[in-house]
mmCIF file of C-alpha atoms and ligand atoms in Angstrom:
data_model
loop_
_atom_site.group_PDB
_atom_site.id
_atom_site.type_symbol
_atom_site.label_atom_id
_atom_site.label_comp_id
_atom_site.label_asym_id
_atom_site.label_seq_id
_atom_site.Cartn_x
_atom_site.Cartn_y
_atom_site.Cartn_z
ATOM 1 C CA MET A 1 30.584 64.648 40.871
ATOM 2 C CA LYS A 2 31.060 61.215 42.476
ATOM 3 C CA VAL A 3 33.869 58.878 41.490
ATOM 4 C CA PRO A 4 33.621 55.455 43.144
ATOM 5 C CA PHE A 5 36.820 53.528 43.743
ATOM 6 C CA LEU A 6 35.374 50.750 41.589
ATOM 7 C CA ASP A 7 31.984 50.632 39.870
ATOM 8 C CA LEU A 8 31.559 46.856 39.486
ATOM 9 C CA ARG A 9 27.909 47.133 38.559
ATOM 10 C CA SER A 10 28.677 49.246 35.516
ATOM 11 C CA VAL A 11 31.679 47.070 34.617
ATOM 12 C CA ASN A 12 29.419 43.992 34.449
ATOM 13 C CA LEU A 13 26.438 45.778 32.882
ATOM 14 C CA ARG A 14 28.639 46.538 29.880
ATOM 15 C CA GLN A 15 28.228 42.809 29.049
ATOM 16 C CA LYS A 16 24.557 42.634 30.090
ATOM 17 C CA LYS A 17 23.272 41.066 26.886
ATOM 18 C CA LEU A 18 25.959 38.365 26.696
ATOM 19 C CA LEU A 19 25.730 37.602 30.428
ATOM 20 C CA ASN A 20 21.935 37.244 30.171
ATOM 21 C CA GLU A 21 22.326 34.883 27.220
ATOM 22 C CA ALA A 22 24.922 32.869 29.140
ATOM 23 C CA PHE A 23 22.531 32.637 32.104
ATOM 24 C CA GLU A 24 19.604 31.476 29.967
ATOM 25 C CA SER A 25 21.589 28.797 28.260
ATOM 26 C CA PHE A 26 22.951 27.659 31.658
ATOM 27 C CA LEU A 27 19.407 27.495 33.079
ATOM 28 C CA ASP A 28 18.120 25.568 30.085
ATOM 29 C CA SER A 29 20.964 23.067 30.368
ATOM 30 C CA GLY A 30 19.814 21.870 33.794
ATOM 31 C CA TYR A 31 23.466 21.164 34.648
ATOM 32 C CA TYR A 32 25.007 22.944 37.640
ATOM 33 C CA ILE A 33 28.390 21.489 38.574
ATOM 34 C CA LEU A 34 31.305 20.034 36.528
ATOM 35 C CA GLY A 35 29.515 20.301 33.178
ATOM 36 C CA ASN A 36 30.085 21.675 29.699
ATOM 37 C CA ASN A 37 30.279 25.352 30.678
ATOM 38 C CA LEU A 38 33.203 24.536 32.958
ATOM 39 C CA SER A 39 35.108 22.424 30.423
ATOM 40 C CA LYS A 40 34.546 25.109 27.790
ATOM 41 C CA PHE A 41 35.877 27.873 30.025
ATOM 42 C CA GLU A 42 38.778 25.707 31.202
ATOM 43 C CA SER A 43 39.996 25.129 27.664
ATOM 44 C CA GLU A 44 39.518 28.825 26.802
ATOM 45 C CA PHE A 45 41.473 29.992 29.845
ATOM 46 C CA ALA A 46 44.223 27.389 29.334
ATOM 47 C CA HIS A 47 44.610 28.587 25.751
ATOM 48 C CA PHE A 48 44.507 32.246 26.805
ATOM 49 C CA SER A 49 47.193 31.669 29.453
ATOM 50 C CA GLY A 50 49.433 29.595 27.217
ATOM 51 C CA SER A 51 49.111 26.609 29.565
ATOM 52 C CA LYS A 52 48.226 23.037 28.698
ATOM 53 C CA TYR A 53 45.634 22.574 31.424
ATOM 54 C CA CYS A 54 43.211 24.693 33.417
ATOM 55 C CA LEU A 55 41.080 23.476 36.313
ATOM 56 C CA GLY A 56 38.319 25.604 37.796
ATOM 57 C CA VAL A 57 38.095 25.645 41.601
ATOM 58 C CA GLY A 58 35.991 27.387 44.238
ATOM 59 C CA ASN A 59 38.089 30.519 44.806
ATOM 60 C CA GLY A 60 41.618 31.900 44.684
ATOM 61 C CA LEU A 61 42.596 30.779 48.178
ATOM 62 C CA ASP A 62 41.596 27.192 47.341
ATOM 63 C CA ALA A 63 43.520 27.443 44.062
ATOM 64 C CA LEU A 64 46.671 28.140 46.103
ATOM 65 C CA VAL A 65 45.916 25.446 48.692
ATOM 66 C CA LEU A 66 45.243 22.790 46.047
ATOM 67 C CA SER A 67 48.396 23.819 44.155
ATOM 68 C CA LEU A 68 50.472 23.294 47.308
ATOM 69 C CA ARG A 69 48.754 19.971 48.030
ATOM 70 C CA ALA A 70 49.331 18.829 44.442
ATOM 71 C CA LEU A 71 53.070 19.350 45.018
ATOM 72 C CA ASN A 72 52.847 17.389 48.304
ATOM 73 C CA ILE A 73 53.855 20.432 50.336
ATOM 74 C CA GLY A 74 52.879 20.195 53.995
ATOM 75 C CA PRO A 75 54.137 20.134 57.593
ATOM 76 C CA GLY A 76 57.910 20.587 57.919
ATOM 77 C CA ASP A 77 58.179 22.335 54.546
ATOM 78 C CA GLU A 78 59.033 25.992 53.955
ATOM 79 C CA VAL A 79 57.493 28.195 51.294
ATOM 80 C CA ILE A 80 58.852 31.605 50.298
ATOM 81 C CA VAL A 81 56.150 34.291 50.072
ATOM 82 C CA PRO A 82 56.248 38.075 49.616
ATOM 83 C CA SER A 83 56.085 40.141 52.808
ATOM 84 C CA ASN A 84 53.872 42.534 50.831
ATOM 85 C CA THR A 85 50.817 40.650 49.591
ATOM 86 C CA TYR A 86 47.166 40.013 50.274
ATOM 87 C CA ILE A 87 47.036 37.629 53.255
ATOM 88 C CA ALA A 88 45.555 34.782 51.140
ATOM 89 C CA THR A 89 49.050 33.934 49.852
ATOM 90 C CA TRP A 90 50.225 33.301 53.421
ATOM 91 C CA LEU A 91 47.001 31.589 54.527
ATOM 92 C CA ALA A 92 47.294 28.965 51.794
ATOM 93 C CA VAL A 93 50.755 27.954 53.040
ATOM 94 C CA SER A 94 49.516 27.839 56.640
ATOM 95 C CA GLN A 95 46.444 25.806 55.646
ATOM 96 C CA VAL A 96 48.585 22.951 54.314
ATOM 97 C CA GLY A 97 50.691 23.067 57.501
ATOM 98 C CA ALA A 98 53.870 24.470 55.906
ATOM 99 C CA ASP A 99 55.866 27.474 57.193
ATOM 100 C CA VAL A 100 55.770 30.892 55.497
ATOM 101 C CA ILE A 101 59.183 32.443 54.847
ATOM 102 C CA PRO A 102 58.561 36.103 53.971
ATOM 103 C CA VAL A 103 60.856 37.975 51.585
ATOM 104 C CA GLU A 104 60.734 41.750 51.089
ATOM 105 C CA PRO A 105 59.629 43.423 47.835
ATOM 106 C CA ARG A 106 61.440 46.063 45.827
ATOM 107 C CA ILE A 107 60.016 49.424 46.872
ATOM 108 C CA GLY A 108 59.761 50.491 43.203
ATOM 109 C CA THR A 109 57.720 47.543 41.895
ATOM 110 C CA TYR A 110 56.113 46.350 45.163
ATOM 111 C CA ASN A 111 56.977 42.803 44.022
ATOM 112 C CA LEU A 112 59.265 40.114 45.453
ATOM 113 C CA ASN A 113 62.934 41.098 45.216
ATOM 114 C CA PRO A 114 64.686 38.079 43.628
ATOM 115 C CA GLU A 115 68.040 39.203 45.024
ATOM 116 C CA LEU A 116 66.810 38.518 48.563
ATOM 117 C CA ILE A 117 65.472 35.021 47.906
ATOM 118 C CA GLN A 118 68.711 32.993 47.765
ATOM 119 C CA ASP A 119 69.565 33.693 51.425
ATOM 120 C CA LYS A 120 66.184 32.344 52.545
ATOM 121 C CA ILE A 121 66.496 29.010 50.753
ATOM 122 C CA THR A 122 67.195 26.094 53.122
ATOM 123 C CA GLU A 123 66.995 22.315 52.922
ATOM 124 C CA ARG A 124 63.334 22.595 53.855
ATOM 125 C CA THR A 125 62.376 25.069 51.123
ATOM 126 C CA ARG A 126 59.915 23.480 48.699
ATOM 127 C CA ALA A 127 58.425 26.392 46.743
ATOM 128 C CA ILE A 128 58.400 30.106 45.995
ATOM 129 C CA ILE A 129 55.071 31.889 45.527
ATOM 130 C CA PRO A 130 55.614 35.127 43.593
ATOM 131 C CA VAL A 131 52.563 37.422 43.503
ATOM 132 C CA HIS A 132 51.952 39.775 40.569
ATOM 133 C CA LEU A 133 50.821 42.467 42.955
ATOM 134 C CA TYR A 134 48.544 45.287 41.768
ATOM 135 C CA GLY A 135 48.743 43.799 38.221
ATOM 136 C CA GLN A 136 52.521 44.221 37.882
ATOM 137 C CA VAL A 137 54.313 41.034 36.825
ATOM 138 C CA ALA A 138 56.938 39.773 39.271
ATOM 139 C CA GLU A 139 60.489 39.204 37.969
ATOM 140 C CA MET A 140 59.627 35.721 36.769
ATOM 141 C CA ASP A 141 62.744 35.002 34.708
ATOM 142 C CA ALA A 142 65.033 35.613 37.700
ATOM 143 C CA ILE A 143 62.715 33.830 40.138
ATOM 144 C CA CYS A 144 62.224 30.777 37.903
ATOM 145 C CA SER A 145 65.933 30.329 37.175
ATOM 146 C CA LEU A 146 66.788 30.649 40.864
ATOM 147 C CA ALA A 147 64.082 28.089 41.703
ATOM 148 C CA ALA A 148 65.321 25.673 39.043
ATOM 149 C CA LYS A 149 68.894 26.025 40.317
ATOM 150 C CA SER A 150 67.775 25.370 43.899
ATOM 151 C CA GLY A 151 65.387 22.538 43.062
ATOM 152 C CA VAL A 152 62.279 24.255 44.405
ATOM 153 C CA PHE A 153 58.878 24.709 42.774
ATOM 154 C CA VAL A 154 57.332 27.980 41.612
ATOM 155 C CA ILE A 155 53.637 28.597 42.231
ATOM 156 C CA GLU A 156 52.402 31.833 40.666
ATOM 157 C CA ASP A 157 49.758 33.732 42.600
ATOM 158 C CA ASN A 158 48.123 35.278 39.544
ATOM 159 C CA ALA A 159 45.028 36.643 41.309
ATOM 160 C CA GLN A 160 45.817 40.246 40.371
ATOM 161 C CA ALA A 161 47.296 40.031 36.866
ATOM 162 C CA GLN A 162 45.148 37.945 34.514
ATOM 163 C CA GLY A 163 46.073 38.843 30.962
ATOM 164 C CA ALA A 164 49.492 40.311 31.769
ATOM 165 C CA THR A 165 52.482 39.311 29.656
ATOM 166 C CA HIS A 166 56.148 39.238 30.670
ATOM 167 C CA LEU A 167 58.873 38.623 28.049
ATOM 168 C CA GLY A 168 56.174 37.466 25.628
ATOM 169 C CA LYS A 169 54.754 34.906 28.047
ATOM 170 C CA ARG A 170 51.451 35.247 29.918
ATOM 171 C CA THR A 171 51.206 35.157 33.682
ATOM 172 C CA GLY A 172 49.808 31.817 34.763
ATOM 173 C CA SER A 173 52.196 29.941 32.472
ATOM 174 C CA TRP A 174 55.496 30.539 34.302
ATOM 175 C CA GLY A 175 55.250 28.411 37.423
ATOM 176 C CA ASN A 176 55.098 24.629 37.846
ATOM 177 C CA VAL A 177 51.539 25.289 38.890
ATOM 178 C CA ASN A 178 49.667 28.590 38.962
ATOM 179 C CA ALA A 179 46.705 29.832 40.945
ATOM 180 C CA THR A 180 44.267 32.596 40.138
ATOM 181 C CA SER A 181 41.086 34.120 41.571
ATOM 182 C CA PHE A 182 37.935 35.273 39.818
ATOM 183 C CA TYR A 183 36.670 37.262 42.806
ATOM 184 C CA PRO A 184 34.369 39.952 41.315
ATOM 185 C CA GLY A 185 36.882 42.798 41.701
ATOM 186 C CA LYS A 186 39.776 41.055 39.925
ATOM 187 C CA ASN A 187 40.656 41.906 36.311
ATOM 188 C CA LEU A 188 38.877 38.716 35.245
ATOM 189 C CA GLY A 189 36.054 38.636 37.776
ATOM 190 C CA CYS A 190 32.948 36.451 37.869
ATOM 191 C CA LEU A 191 29.652 37.260 39.604
ATOM 192 C CA GLY A 192 30.487 35.488 42.851
ATOM 193 C CA ASP A 193 33.452 33.430 44.041
ATOM 194 C CA GLY A 194 35.672 31.481 41.664
ATOM 195 C CA GLY A 195 39.246 30.475 40.967
ATOM 196 C CA ALA A 196 41.422 28.328 38.726
ATOM 197 C CA ILE A 197 44.720 26.523 38.482
ATOM 198 C CA THR A 198 46.822 26.346 35.318
ATOM 199 C CA THR A 199 49.711 23.970 34.668
ATOM 200 C CA ASP A 200 51.559 22.119 31.900
ATOM 201 C CA ASP A 201 52.143 19.088 34.119
ATOM 202 C CA GLU A 202 49.763 16.206 33.477
ATOM 203 C CA GLN A 203 50.379 14.541 36.859
ATOM 204 C CA ILE A 204 49.619 17.761 38.698
ATOM 205 C CA LYS A 205 46.464 18.178 36.629
ATOM 206 C CA GLU A 206 45.306 14.649 37.504
ATOM 207 C CA LYS A 207 45.959 15.234 41.205
ATOM 208 C CA ILE A 208 44.027 18.521 41.217
ATOM 209 C CA LEU A 209 41.101 16.899 39.383
ATOM 210 C CA MET A 210 40.818 14.590 42.393
ATOM 211 C CA LEU A 211 41.630 17.156 45.079
ATOM 212 C CA ARG A 212 38.864 19.539 43.994
ATOM 213 C CA ASN A 213 36.292 16.722 43.976
ATOM 214 C CA TYR A 214 36.601 14.894 47.341
ATOM 215 C CA GLY A 215 39.761 13.076 46.267
ATOM 216 C CA SER A 216 37.765 11.087 43.759
ATOM 217 C CA LYS A 217 38.199 10.292 40.078
ATOM 218 C CA ILE A 218 35.378 7.793 39.903
ATOM 219 C CA LYS A 219 32.229 8.755 41.784
ATOM 220 C CA TYR A 220 32.130 7.241 45.297
ATOM 221 C CA TYR A 221 35.702 5.903 45.056
ATOM 222 C CA ASN A 222 38.111 8.148 46.995
ATOM 223 C CA GLU A 223 41.839 7.795 46.412
ATOM 224 C CA ILE A 224 42.987 10.732 48.565
ATOM 225 C CA LYS A 225 41.483 13.073 51.172
ATOM 226 C CA GLY A 226 40.232 15.873 48.973
ATOM 227 C CA TYR A 227 38.142 19.011 49.137
ATOM 228 C CA ASN A 228 34.888 20.208 47.664
ATOM 229 C CA SER A 229 36.154 23.144 45.610
ATOM 230 C CA ARG A 230 34.748 23.448 42.103
ATOM 231 C CA LEU A 231 34.028 26.379 39.854
ATOM 232 C CA ASP A 232 30.231 26.519 39.373
ATOM 233 C CA GLU A 233 28.775 26.045 35.901
ATOM 234 C CA ILE A 234 27.028 29.404 36.142
ATOM 235 C CA GLN A 235 30.283 31.214 36.990
ATOM 236 C CA ALA A 236 32.138 29.385 34.215
ATOM 237 C CA ALA A 237 29.456 30.529 31.736
ATOM 238 C CA PHE A 238 29.836 34.143 32.902
ATOM 239 C CA LEU A 239 33.634 33.846 32.815
ATOM 240 C CA SER A 240 33.646 32.829 29.143
ATOM 241 C CA VAL A 241 31.908 36.153 28.434
ATOM 242 C CA LYS A 242 34.255 38.127 30.672
ATOM 243 C CA LEU A 243 37.351 36.442 29.202
ATOM 244 C CA SER A 244 36.307 37.538 25.705
ATOM 245 C CA VAL A 245 36.685 41.205 26.759
ATOM 246 C CA LEU A 246 39.635 40.855 29.166
ATOM 247 C CA ASP A 247 42.336 42.106 26.777
ATOM 248 C CA MET A 248 40.156 45.126 25.915
ATOM 249 C CA ASP A 249 39.435 45.837 29.577
ATOM 250 C CA ASN A 250 43.140 45.590 30.409
ATOM 251 C CA ALA A 251 44.020 48.001 27.585
ATOM 252 C CA GLU A 252 41.524 50.449 29.067
ATOM 253 C CA ARG A 253 43.071 50.046 32.509
ATOM 254 C CA ARG A 254 46.524 50.784 31.095
ATOM 255 C CA ASN A 255 45.300 53.914 29.329
ATOM 256 C CA LEU A 256 43.789 55.202 32.550
ATOM 257 C CA ALA A 257 47.033 54.432 34.405
ATOM 258 C CA LEU A 258 49.030 56.251 31.724
ATOM 259 C CA TYR A 259 46.762 59.260 32.129
ATOM 260 C CA TYR A 260 47.348 59.278 35.882
ATOM 261 C CA ASN A 261 51.103 58.875 35.425
ATOM 262 C CA ARG A 262 51.283 61.761 32.943
ATOM 263 C CA ASN A 263 49.080 64.118 34.938
ATOM 264 C CA LEU A 264 50.250 63.414 38.479
ATOM 265 C CA LYS A 265 53.935 63.815 37.640
ATOM 266 C CA ASN A 266 55.873 66.170 39.941
ATOM 267 C CA ILE A 267 52.944 66.814 42.255
ATOM 268 C CA GLY A 268 53.817 67.068 45.953
ATOM 269 C CA ASP A 269 55.700 64.059 47.276
ATOM 270 C CA LEU A 270 53.692 61.607 45.174
ATOM 271 C CA VAL A 271 55.432 58.387 44.189
ATOM 272 C CA LEU A 272 53.784 57.012 41.037
ATOM 273 C CA PRO A 273 53.889 53.427 39.760
ATOM 274 C CA GLU A 274 56.939 52.646 37.681
ATOM 275 C CA LEU A 275 55.141 52.268 34.358
ATOM 276 C CA LEU A 276 56.613 48.917 33.509
ATOM 277 C CA CYS A 277 54.970 47.872 30.279
ATOM 278 C CA ASP A 278 53.961 44.532 31.838
ATOM 279 C CA SER A 279 51.313 45.806 34.226
ATOM 280 C CA VAL A 280 47.576 45.264 33.699
ATOM 281 C CA PHE A 281 46.856 47.655 36.581
ATOM 282 C CA HIS A 282 44.569 45.604 38.764
ATOM 283 C CA ILE A 283 44.832 48.705 40.908
ATOM 284 C CA TYR A 284 46.659 52.029 40.561
ATOM 285 C CA VAL A 285 48.737 52.628 43.675
ATOM 286 C CA ILE A 286 50.444 55.898 44.592
ATOM 287 C CA ARG A 287 52.443 56.622 47.735
ATOM 288 C CA THR A 288 52.670 59.745 49.873
ATOM 289 C CA LYS A 289 53.631 60.641 53.450
ATOM 290 C CA ARG A 290 50.310 62.527 53.646
ATOM 291 C CA ARG A 291 48.263 59.460 52.695
ATOM 292 C CA ASN A 292 45.522 59.645 55.360
ATOM 293 C CA GLU A 293 45.018 63.378 54.834
ATOM 294 C CA LEU A 294 44.814 62.917 51.058
ATOM 295 C CA GLN A 295 42.338 60.064 51.383
ATOM 296 C CA GLU A 296 40.074 62.174 53.612
ATOM 297 C CA TYR A 297 40.317 65.154 51.262
ATOM 298 C CA LEU A 298 39.346 63.017 48.250
ATOM 299 C CA SER A 299 36.518 61.381 50.162
ATOM 300 C CA SER A 300 35.085 64.791 51.110
ATOM 301 C CA ARG A 301 34.949 65.536 47.376
ATOM 302 C CA GLY A 302 33.121 62.324 46.481
ATOM 303 C CA ILE A 303 36.182 60.371 45.364
ATOM 304 C CA GLY A 304 36.640 56.815 46.589
ATOM 305 C CA SER A 305 40.073 55.362 47.324
ATOM 306 C CA LEU A 306 41.349 52.325 49.211
ATOM 307 C CA ILE A 307 44.488 51.145 51.001
ATOM 308 C CA HIS A 308 46.005 47.902 49.688
ATOM 309 C CA TYR A 309 46.796 46.864 52.370
ATOM 310 C CA PRO A 310 46.706 48.724 55.687
ATOM 311 C CA VAL A 311 48.363 45.922 57.713
ATOM 312 C CA PRO A 312 50.990 43.611 56.198
ATOM 313 C CA PRO A 313 50.465 39.884 56.958
ATOM 314 C CA HIS A 314 53.360 39.699 59.468
ATOM 315 C CA LEU A 315 51.673 42.284 61.713
ATOM 316 C CA GLN A 316 48.212 40.680 61.540
ATOM 317 C CA LYS A 317 46.847 39.165 64.744
ATOM 318 C CA ALA A 318 46.314 35.913 62.812
ATOM 319 C CA TYR A 319 50.118 35.577 62.574
ATOM 320 C CA SER A 320 51.011 36.722 66.084
ATOM 321 C CA GLU A 321 52.501 33.257 66.800
ATOM 322 C CA LEU A 322 55.407 34.075 64.459
ATOM 323 C CA ASN A 323 56.443 36.906 66.824
ATOM 324 C CA TYR A 324 57.212 39.424 64.107
ATOM 325 C CA LYS A 325 57.292 43.053 65.237
ATOM 326 C CA LYS A 326 57.115 46.453 63.635
ATOM 327 C CA GLY A 327 60.460 46.703 61.871
ATOM 328 C CA SER A 328 60.629 43.014 60.919
ATOM 329 C CA PHE A 329 59.816 43.804 57.271
ATOM 330 C CA PRO A 330 60.367 47.559 56.863
ATOM 331 C CA VAL A 331 59.687 47.726 53.110
ATOM 332 C CA ALA A 332 56.280 46.059 53.445
ATOM 333 C CA GLU A 333 55.543 48.348 56.403
ATOM 334 C CA GLU A 334 56.567 51.486 54.502
ATOM 335 C CA ILE A 335 54.210 50.509 51.661
ATOM 336 C CA ALA A 336 51.344 49.842 54.086
ATOM 337 C CA GLU A 337 51.849 53.250 55.715
ATOM 338 C CA THR A 338 52.050 55.323 52.526
ATOM 339 C CA CYS A 339 50.066 53.582 49.765
ATOM 340 C CA LEU A 340 46.757 54.732 48.331
ATOM 341 C CA SER A 341 44.816 53.135 45.478
ATOM 342 C CA LEU A 342 43.026 55.608 43.198
ATOM 343 C CA PRO A 343 39.816 54.887 41.247
ATOM 344 C CA LEU A 344 40.503 52.862 38.112
ATOM 345 C CA PHE A 345 38.105 50.521 36.293
ATOM 346 C CA PRO A 346 37.028 49.750 32.732
ATOM 347 C CA GLY A 347 34.390 52.275 31.744
ATOM 348 C CA MET A 348 35.766 55.050 33.964
ATOM 349 C CA THR A 349 35.115 58.284 32.048
ATOM 350 C CA ALA A 350 37.519 61.057 31.055
ATOM 351 C CA GLU A 351 35.534 63.482 33.258
ATOM 352 C CA GLN A 352 35.885 61.167 36.239
ATOM 353 C CA ILE A 353 39.640 60.736 35.945
ATOM 354 C CA GLU A 354 40.169 64.482 35.306
ATOM 355 C CA TYR A 355 38.147 65.203 38.437
ATOM 356 C CA VAL A 356 40.389 62.897 40.484
ATOM 357 C CA VAL A 357 43.582 64.460 39.094
ATOM 358 C CA ASP A 358 42.278 68.024 39.631
ATOM 359 C CA ASN A 359 41.447 67.319 43.239
ATOM 360 C CA ILE A 360 44.814 65.736 43.950
ATOM 361 C CA SER A 361 46.541 68.834 42.479
ATOM 362 C CA LYS A 362 44.306 71.061 44.605
ATOM 363 C CA PHE A 363 45.138 69.091 47.739
ATOM 364 C CA TYR A 364 48.854 69.736 47.233
ATOM 365 C CA SER A 365 48.500 73.397 46.229
ATOM 366 C CA GLU A 366 46.262 74.344 49.173
HETATM 367 C C1 LIG B 1 42.204 37.946 45.800
HETATM 368 C C2 LIG B 1 43.512 37.319 46.062
HETATM 369 C C3 LIG B 1 43.614 35.985 46.493
HETATM 370 C C4 LIG B 1 42.465 35.165 46.936
HETATM 371 O O1 LIG B 1 41.410 35.026 46.064
HETATM 372 P P1 LIG B 1 39.939 34.691 46.602
HETATM 373 O O2 LIG B 1 39.222 34.269 45.366
HETATM 374 O O3 LIG B 1 39.381 35.926 47.207
HETATM 375 O O4 LIG B 1 40.056 33.577 47.588
HETATM 376 C C5 LIG B 1 44.880 35.437 46.614
HETATM 377 N N1 LIG B 1 45.990 36.158 46.370
HETATM 378 C C6 LIG B 1 45.917 37.447 45.992
HETATM 379 C C7 LIG B 1 47.194 38.191 45.722
HETATM 380 C C8 LIG B 1 44.683 38.077 45.841
HETATM 381 O O5 LIG B 1 44.639 39.364 45.476
#
């Protein structure tokens, strides 16, 4: 048997009929950029997220960059980011010329530890970017009240947790402005690149409308120096289809995660995700000291797995100018050295997940 880490083809083929219909109607419309498919999806996703406004942009990294620009964050400013995240969170801050101030996660949730934030807040701090890593919602109530008290903005990086709810409130509705990605592998993925920003703030919405379209509100009149970063009509049409099944897909992800948690309990030195009811399990991450060995063993039995992420941002060559060393952020480093993401995707069969569990048990009993 073969169990891929993620079978995106089969995930998308489950909606083949609806996606084909969406494509045909897009093609017939003759409209490619900033048209009705986009406005329709934007109002659907705003409603879904419990936000007033949604603006489609080119990708998740741009969604973060435009969010920072909309808040006038730039050179001389500091932005608090998790030490354990996909590098895009850091790159967005660097792209607007601000300084990243990394804060360590809790080892149990892999998310920003709010207790460590206060000490990092200075006169230059302008925003905190919590990431809902692996689909697990960050501690938004604590983070938002600390931010409000300190007079700094919150920008959610919601690339990995579309559809998650925390204290009855969806991700993407907590921050002053919130960024998400529709990269194909995300919980809400399109068939190419895409991203969006959600906010309740009308001024921020107006600024992002300009920023994503060359800094222009009226064609050929440019008020600010903007970008070209728009969500394509074709992707918006596909996303309306994908959004209609997102809650179902997420429920399936959670069931698979529950199965893993029940059946991998007390095996070897495995550390399983804390099954906080908030998670939509973008990925299912376990930890073990024998990570590389386990990954090889699974691979030799046709089971795909990945490491999210092998090198934390502070140890990447791209950030060598910050002079961080091994030991600078030990929690992020410990996660990078021991984490392994197991196969998990909507449509994964009972036989497939049993096969993964059986082989992990075998690995530890041999
Ligand atoms: C995927 C991702 C991004 C970037 O999204 P792209 O659409 O690939 O640019 C940003 N932050 C996190 C946490 C991500 O997982």
